[in-house]
Amino acid sequence: MRVDEAAEREFAEYFRARCEAVRRTAYLLCGDWHRADDHAQSAFVALHRHWRRIRDRAALDAWVRRTLVRSVVDESRRPWRRERAVDALPAVPVAAASDAVATRHALVDGLRAVPPRQRAVLVLRYLEGLDVAATAAALGCAEGTVKSQTAHGLAALRAALGDALDDLRPAG
């Protein structure tokens, strides 16, 4: 099979331009940088495999996002990847960090407690800035499902954050 140099160059440009954004989205979906790297790599490998067949280059971000979300949700369903409850939480050193860093850490910790499908909806809607229709297209579900998963996900996030919400609100 002959390698199409123009297509390879075009893919490489797209990869360089979107690699970090896809990796960040993967991290927000799964909560672990190592797994995020794996998911981002899987999404780009799938994109490369289908590169010549994708005609609408304007839809590449949506294609990669959908592949990424499917990868994270599918992995979370595998029995060896399920989180296990522990009796005591490990001691976490408290670093002197800015409010923005503390807020981001609290949010990521809260997102880890939200079920994968709801987490995917929250990340796509509020952190990626997609509307309901685009989120539904990315997840391959109905808009009503996105709305209900958003409501359930926000409730789960609020419950997971608990008192941390009060700590995150500015005084005044």
Short mmCIF file of N, CA, C and O in Angstrom, two decimals, residues 41-124:
data_model
loop_
_atom_site.label_atom_id
_atom_site.label_comp_id
_atom_site.label_asym_id
_atom_site.label_seq_id
_atom_site.Cartn_x
_atom_site.Cartn_y
_atom_site.Cartn_z
N GLN A 41 -4.19 8.73 22.75
CA GLN A 41 -3.47 7.97 21.73
C GLN A 41 -4.42 7.06 20.96
O GLN A 41 -4.35 6.98 19.73
N SER A 42 -5.32 6.39 21.66
CA SER A 42 -6.29 5.52 20.99
C SER A 42 -7.16 6.30 20.02
O SER A 42 -7.43 5.84 18.91
N ALA A 43 -7.58 7.49 20.43
CA ALA A 43 -8.41 8.32 19.55
C ALA A 43 -7.64 8.74 18.30
O ALA A 43 -8.18 8.70 17.19
N PHE A 44 -6.39 9.13 18.47
CA PHE A 44 -5.60 9.55 17.31
C PHE A 44 -5.22 8.36 16.41
O PHE A 44 -5.16 8.50 15.19
N VAL A 45 -4.99 7.19 16.99
CA VAL A 45 -4.71 6.01 16.18
C VAL A 45 -5.94 5.67 15.34
O VAL A 45 -5.84 5.38 14.14
N ALA A 46 -7.12 5.72 15.96
CA ALA A 46 -8.36 5.46 15.21
C ALA A 46 -8.55 6.50 14.11
O ALA A 46 -8.96 6.17 13.00
N LEU A 47 -8.26 7.76 14.43
CA LEU A 47 -8.39 8.81 13.43
C LEU A 47 -7.43 8.56 12.27
O LEU A 47 -7.81 8.68 11.10
N HIS A 48 -6.20 8.20 12.56
CA HIS A 48 -5.22 7.94 11.50
C HIS A 48 -5.67 6.78 10.62
O HIS A 48 -5.53 6.82 9.40
N ARG A 49 -6.23 5.75 11.25
CA ARG A 49 -6.71 4.59 10.50
C ARG A 49 -7.82 4.96 9.52
O ARG A 49 -7.93 4.40 8.45
N HIS A 50 -8.64 5.95 9.89
CA HIS A 50 -9.78 6.35 9.05
C HIS A 50 -9.53 7.65 8.29
O HIS A 50 -10.44 8.17 7.65
N TRP A 51 -8.35 8.21 8.38
CA TRP A 51 -8.05 9.56 7.89
C TRP A 51 -8.48 9.77 6.44
O TRP A 51 -9.12 10.76 6.12
N ARG A 52 -8.15 8.85 5.56
CA ARG A 52 -8.46 9.05 4.13
C ARG A 52 -9.95 8.93 3.82
O ARG A 52 -10.41 9.44 2.81
N ARG A 53 -10.69 8.27 4.70
CA ARG A 53 -12.13 8.10 4.45
C ARG A 53 -12.96 9.23 5.02
O ARG A 53 -14.14 9.34 4.70
N ILE A 54 -12.40 10.06 5.88
CA ILE A 54 -13.15 11.17 6.48
C ILE A 54 -13.13 12.33 5.50
O ILE A 54 -12.08 12.91 5.23
N ARG A 55 -14.28 12.65 4.98
CA ARG A 55 -14.36 13.70 3.95
C ARG A 55 -14.55 15.09 4.54
O ARG A 55 -14.03 16.07 4.02
N ASP A 56 -15.30 15.17 5.62
CA ASP A 56 -15.60 16.48 6.23
C ASP A 56 -14.53 16.83 7.24
O ASP A 56 -14.61 16.44 8.40
N ARG A 57 -13.52 17.54 6.81
CA ARG A 57 -12.40 17.90 7.69
C ARG A 57 -12.84 18.87 8.79
O ARG A 57 -12.18 18.96 9.82
N ALA A 58 -13.95 19.55 8.61
CA ALA A 58 -14.46 20.45 9.65
C ALA A 58 -15.01 19.66 10.84
O ALA A 58 -15.16 20.20 11.93
N ALA A 59 -15.30 18.39 10.64
CA ALA A 59 -15.88 17.55 11.69
C ALA A 59 -14.83 16.71 12.42
O ALA A 59 -15.18 15.85 13.22
N LEU A 60 -13.56 16.95 12.17
CA LEU A 60 -12.51 16.14 12.79
C LEU A 60 -12.54 16.22 14.31
O LEU A 60 -12.40 15.20 14.99
N ASP A 61 -12.71 17.43 14.86
CA ASP A 61 -12.75 17.58 16.32
C ASP A 61 -13.89 16.77 16.92
O ASP A 61 -13.73 16.09 17.93
N ALA A 62 -15.05 16.82 16.29
CA ALA A 62 -16.20 16.06 16.78
C ALA A 62 -15.93 14.56 16.68
O ALA A 62 -16.29 13.80 17.60
N TRP A 63 -15.30 14.12 15.60
CA TRP A 63 -14.98 12.70 15.41
C TRP A 63 -14.03 12.23 16.50
O TRP A 63 -14.25 11.19 17.12
N VAL A 64 -12.98 12.99 16.75
CA VAL A 64 -12.00 12.61 17.78
C VAL A 64 -12.64 12.63 19.16
O VAL A 64 -12.43 11.74 19.97
N ARG A 65 -13.45 13.66 19.43
CA ARG A 65 -14.11 13.78 20.74
C ARG A 65 -15.02 12.58 20.98
O ARG A 65 -15.02 12.00 22.07
N ARG A 66 -15.78 12.18 19.97
CA ARG A 66 -16.69 11.05 20.13
C ARG A 66 -15.91 9.76 20.37
O ARG A 66 -16.26 8.95 21.23
N THR A 67 -14.83 9.58 19.63
CA THR A 67 -13.98 8.40 19.81
C THR A 67 -13.37 8.39 21.21
O THR A 67 -13.31 7.35 21.86
N LEU A 68 -12.95 9.55 21.67
CA LEU A 68 -12.35 9.68 22.99
C LEU A 68 -13.36 9.33 24.09
O LEU A 68 -13.06 8.56 25.01
N VAL A 69 -14.54 9.88 24.00
CA VAL A 69 -15.58 9.61 25.01
C VAL A 69 -15.92 8.13 25.03
O VAL A 69 -16.04 7.52 26.09
N ARG A 70 -16.06 7.53 23.86
CA ARG A 70 -16.37 6.10 23.80
C ARG A 70 -15.26 5.28 24.45
O ARG A 70 -15.53 4.31 25.16
N SER A 71 -14.03 5.66 24.21
CA SER A 71 -12.90 4.94 24.78
C SER A 71 -12.94 4.99 26.31
O SER A 71 -12.76 3.98 26.98
N VAL A 72 -13.18 6.17 26.86
CA VAL A 72 -13.21 6.33 28.32
C VAL A 72 -14.38 5.58 28.93
O VAL A 72 -14.22 4.87 29.93
N VAL A 73 -15.55 5.71 28.34
CA VAL A 73 -16.74 5.04 28.88
C VAL A 73 -16.58 3.53 28.77
O VAL A 73 -16.87 2.79 29.71
N ASP A 74 -16.09 3.04 27.63
CA ASP A 74 -15.89 1.60 27.46
C ASP A 74 -14.90 1.05 28.48
O ASP A 74 -15.10 -0.02 29.05
N GLU A 75 -13.82 1.79 28.71
CA GLU A 75 -12.82 1.32 29.66
C GLU A 75 -13.40 1.26 31.08
O GLU A 75 -13.10 0.35 31.84
N SER A 76 -14.23 2.22 31.42
CA SER A 76 -14.79 2.25 32.77
C SER A 76 -15.72 1.06 33.02
O SER A 76 -15.97 0.71 34.17
N ARG A 77 -16.20 0.45 31.97
CA ARG A 77 -17.09 -0.71 32.11
C ARG A 77 -16.33 -2.01 32.31
O ARG A 77 -16.92 -3.02 32.68
N ARG A 78 -15.04 -1.99 32.05
CA ARG A 78 -14.24 -3.20 32.20
C ARG A 78 -14.06 -3.49 33.69
O ARG A 78 -13.71 -2.61 34.47
N PRO A 79 -14.25 -4.74 34.10
CA PRO A 79 -14.23 -5.06 35.53
C PRO A 79 -12.91 -4.74 36.23
O PRO A 79 -12.90 -4.35 37.38
N TRP A 80 -11.79 -4.89 35.55
CA TRP A 80 -10.50 -4.64 36.21
C TRP A 80 -10.20 -3.17 36.36
O TRP A 80 -9.24 -2.80 37.01
N ARG A 81 -11.02 -2.29 35.80
CA ARG A 81 -10.79 -0.86 35.91
C ARG A 81 -11.70 -0.19 36.94
O ARG A 81 -11.59 1.00 37.18
N ARG A 82 -12.60 -0.93 37.52
CA ARG A 82 -13.52 -0.31 38.47
C ARG A 82 -12.78 0.07 39.74
O ARG A 82 -11.94 -0.65 40.25
N GLU A 83 -13.15 1.20 40.26
CA GLU A 83 -12.52 1.67 41.50
C GLU A 83 -13.01 0.85 42.68
O GLU A 83 -14.14 0.39 42.70
N ARG A 84 -12.15 0.70 43.65
CA ARG A 84 -12.49 -0.05 44.84
C ARG A 84 -12.51 0.89 46.04
O ARG A 84 -11.64 1.74 46.18
N ALA A 85 -13.48 0.69 46.91
CA ALA A 85 -13.58 1.51 48.12
C ALA A 85 -12.50 1.11 49.11
O ALA A 85 -12.12 -0.06 49.19
N VAL A 86 -12.01 2.09 49.85
CA VAL A 86 -11.01 1.84 50.89
C VAL A 86 -11.55 2.37 52.21
O VAL A 86 -12.42 3.24 52.24
N ASP A 87 -11.01 1.83 53.32
CA ASP A 87 -11.47 2.26 54.63
C ASP A 87 -11.02 3.67 54.97
O ASP A 87 -11.75 4.44 55.59
N ALA A 88 -9.80 4.00 54.60
CA ALA A 88 -9.26 5.33 54.93
C ALA A 88 -8.66 5.97 53.69
O ALA A 88 -8.05 5.29 52.86
N LEU A 89 -8.86 7.25 53.59
CA LEU A 89 -8.28 7.98 52.47
C LEU A 89 -6.80 8.20 52.71
O LEU A 89 -6.38 8.42 53.85
N PRO A 90 -6.00 8.16 51.65
CA PRO A 90 -4.57 8.43 51.84
C PRO A 90 -4.35 9.90 52.19
O PRO A 90 -5.14 10.77 51.81
N ALA A 91 -3.30 10.14 52.95
CA ALA A 91 -2.98 11.52 53.32
C ALA A 91 -2.52 12.26 52.07
O ALA A 91 -1.68 11.78 51.33
N VAL A 92 -3.11 13.41 51.85
CA VAL A 92 -2.77 14.22 50.69
C VAL A 92 -2.08 15.48 51.19
O VAL A 92 -2.67 16.24 51.97
N PRO A 93 -0.84 15.71 50.79
CA PRO A 93 -0.17 16.93 51.25
C PRO A 93 -0.86 18.17 50.71
O PRO A 93 -1.29 18.19 49.55
N VAL A 94 -1.01 19.16 51.54
CA VAL A 94 -1.65 20.41 51.14
C VAL A 94 -0.56 21.38 50.72
O VAL A 94 0.30 21.73 51.51
N ALA A 95 -0.59 21.75 49.47
CA ALA A 95 0.41 22.69 48.96
C ALA A 95 -0.17 24.09 48.98
O ALA A 95 -1.38 24.28 48.84
N ALA A 96 0.68 25.05 49.18
CA ALA A 96 0.25 26.45 49.12
C ALA A 96 0.05 26.78 47.65
O ALA A 96 1.00 26.98 46.91
N ALA A 97 -1.19 26.76 47.20
CA ALA A 97 -1.50 26.99 45.79
C ALA A 97 -2.49 28.12 45.66
O ALA A 97 -3.17 28.50 46.60
N SER A 98 -2.59 28.62 44.45
CA SER A 98 -3.54 29.70 44.20
C SER A 98 -4.96 29.16 44.27
O SER A 98 -5.19 27.95 44.24
N ASP A 99 -5.93 30.06 44.38
CA ASP A 99 -7.33 29.65 44.45
C ASP A 99 -7.75 28.90 43.19
O ASP A 99 -8.53 27.95 43.26
N ALA A 100 -7.22 29.31 42.05
CA ALA A 100 -7.58 28.66 40.79
C ALA A 100 -7.11 27.21 40.78
O ALA A 100 -7.83 26.32 40.34
N VAL A 101 -5.93 26.96 41.27
CA VAL A 101 -5.40 25.60 41.31
C VAL A 101 -6.21 24.76 42.29
O VAL A 101 -6.57 23.62 42.01
N ALA A 102 -6.53 25.33 43.45
CA ALA A 102 -7.34 24.61 44.44
C ALA A 102 -8.71 24.29 43.88
O ALA A 102 -9.23 23.18 44.07
N THR A 103 -9.29 25.23 43.16
CA THR A 103 -10.61 25.02 42.55
C THR A 103 -10.53 23.91 41.51
O THR A 103 -11.39 23.02 41.48
N ARG A 104 -9.50 23.94 40.68
CA ARG A 104 -9.35 22.93 39.63
C ARG A 104 -9.17 21.54 40.25
O ARG A 104 -9.80 20.58 39.83
N HIS A 105 -8.36 21.44 41.30
CA HIS A 105 -8.15 20.14 41.95
C HIS A 105 -9.44 19.63 42.58
O HIS A 105 -9.76 18.45 42.49
N ALA A 106 -10.19 20.52 43.23
CA ALA A 106 -11.46 20.11 43.83
C ALA A 106 -12.43 19.64 42.75
O ALA A 106 -13.12 18.63 42.93
N LEU A 107 -12.46 20.35 41.63
CA LEU A 107 -13.36 19.97 40.55
C LEU A 107 -12.98 18.61 39.97
O LEU A 107 -13.84 17.74 39.76
N VAL A 108 -11.71 18.40 39.70
CA VAL A 108 -11.26 17.12 39.13
C VAL A 108 -11.53 15.99 40.11
O VAL A 108 -11.99 14.91 39.72
N ASP A 109 -11.28 16.21 41.40
CA ASP A 109 -11.58 15.19 42.41
C ASP A 109 -13.08 14.89 42.44
O ASP A 109 -13.48 13.72 42.55
N GLY A 110 -13.90 15.94 42.35
CA GLY A 110 -15.34 15.73 42.32
C GLY A 110 -15.79 14.98 41.08
O GLY A 110 -16.66 14.11 41.14
N LEU A 111 -15.17 15.30 39.93
CA LEU A 111 -15.54 14.61 38.69
C LEU A 111 -15.23 13.12 38.75
O LEU A 111 -15.93 12.31 38.14
N ARG A 112 -14.20 12.74 39.48
CA ARG A 112 -13.84 11.32 39.60
C ARG A 112 -14.96 10.52 40.25
O ARG A 112 -15.10 9.32 40.01
N ALA A 113 -15.76 11.18 41.10
CA ALA A 113 -16.83 10.48 41.81
C ALA A 113 -18.11 10.38 40.98
O ALA A 113 -19.03 9.66 41.36
N VAL A 114 -18.18 11.09 39.87
CA VAL A 114 -19.37 11.09 39.02
C VAL A 114 -19.28 9.90 38.05
O VAL A 114 -18.21 9.62 37.51
N PRO A 115 -20.38 9.17 37.83
CA PRO A 115 -20.35 8.04 36.89
C PRO A 115 -19.84 8.47 35.51
O PRO A 115 -20.07 9.61 35.09
N PRO A 116 -19.17 7.57 34.79
CA PRO A 116 -18.49 7.93 33.54
C PRO A 116 -19.36 8.62 32.49
O PRO A 116 -18.95 9.59 31.88
N ARG A 117 -20.55 8.13 32.25
CA ARG A 117 -21.41 8.73 31.21
C ARG A 117 -21.81 10.15 31.62
O ARG A 117 -21.80 11.06 30.81
N GLN A 118 -22.17 10.35 32.89
CA GLN A 118 -22.53 11.68 33.38
C GLN A 118 -21.31 12.58 33.36
O GLN A 118 -21.41 13.76 33.02
N ARG A 119 -20.14 12.05 33.71
CA ARG A 119 -18.90 12.83 33.68
C ARG A 119 -18.62 13.30 32.26
O ARG A 119 -18.24 14.44 32.03
N ALA A 120 -18.82 12.40 31.29
CA ALA A 120 -18.60 12.76 29.89
C ALA A 120 -19.51 13.91 29.48
O ALA A 120 -19.07 14.87 28.82
N VAL A 121 -20.78 13.85 29.88
CA VAL A 121 -21.71 14.93 29.55
C VAL A 121 -21.26 16.25 30.19
O VAL A 121 -21.25 17.29 29.54
N LEU A 122 -20.88 16.21 31.46
CA LEU A 122 -20.46 17.44 32.15
C LEU A 122 -19.20 18.03 31.51
O LEU A 122 -19.12 19.25 31.32
N VAL A 123 -18.24 17.19 31.17
CA VAL A 123 -17.01 17.69 30.56
C VAL A 123 -17.30 18.31 29.20
O VAL A 123 -16.84 19.41 28.89
N LEU A 124 -18.09 17.62 28.39
CA LEU A 124 -18.39 18.14 27.06
C LEU A 124 -19.23 19.42 27.13
O LEU A 124 -18.98 20.37 26.38
#
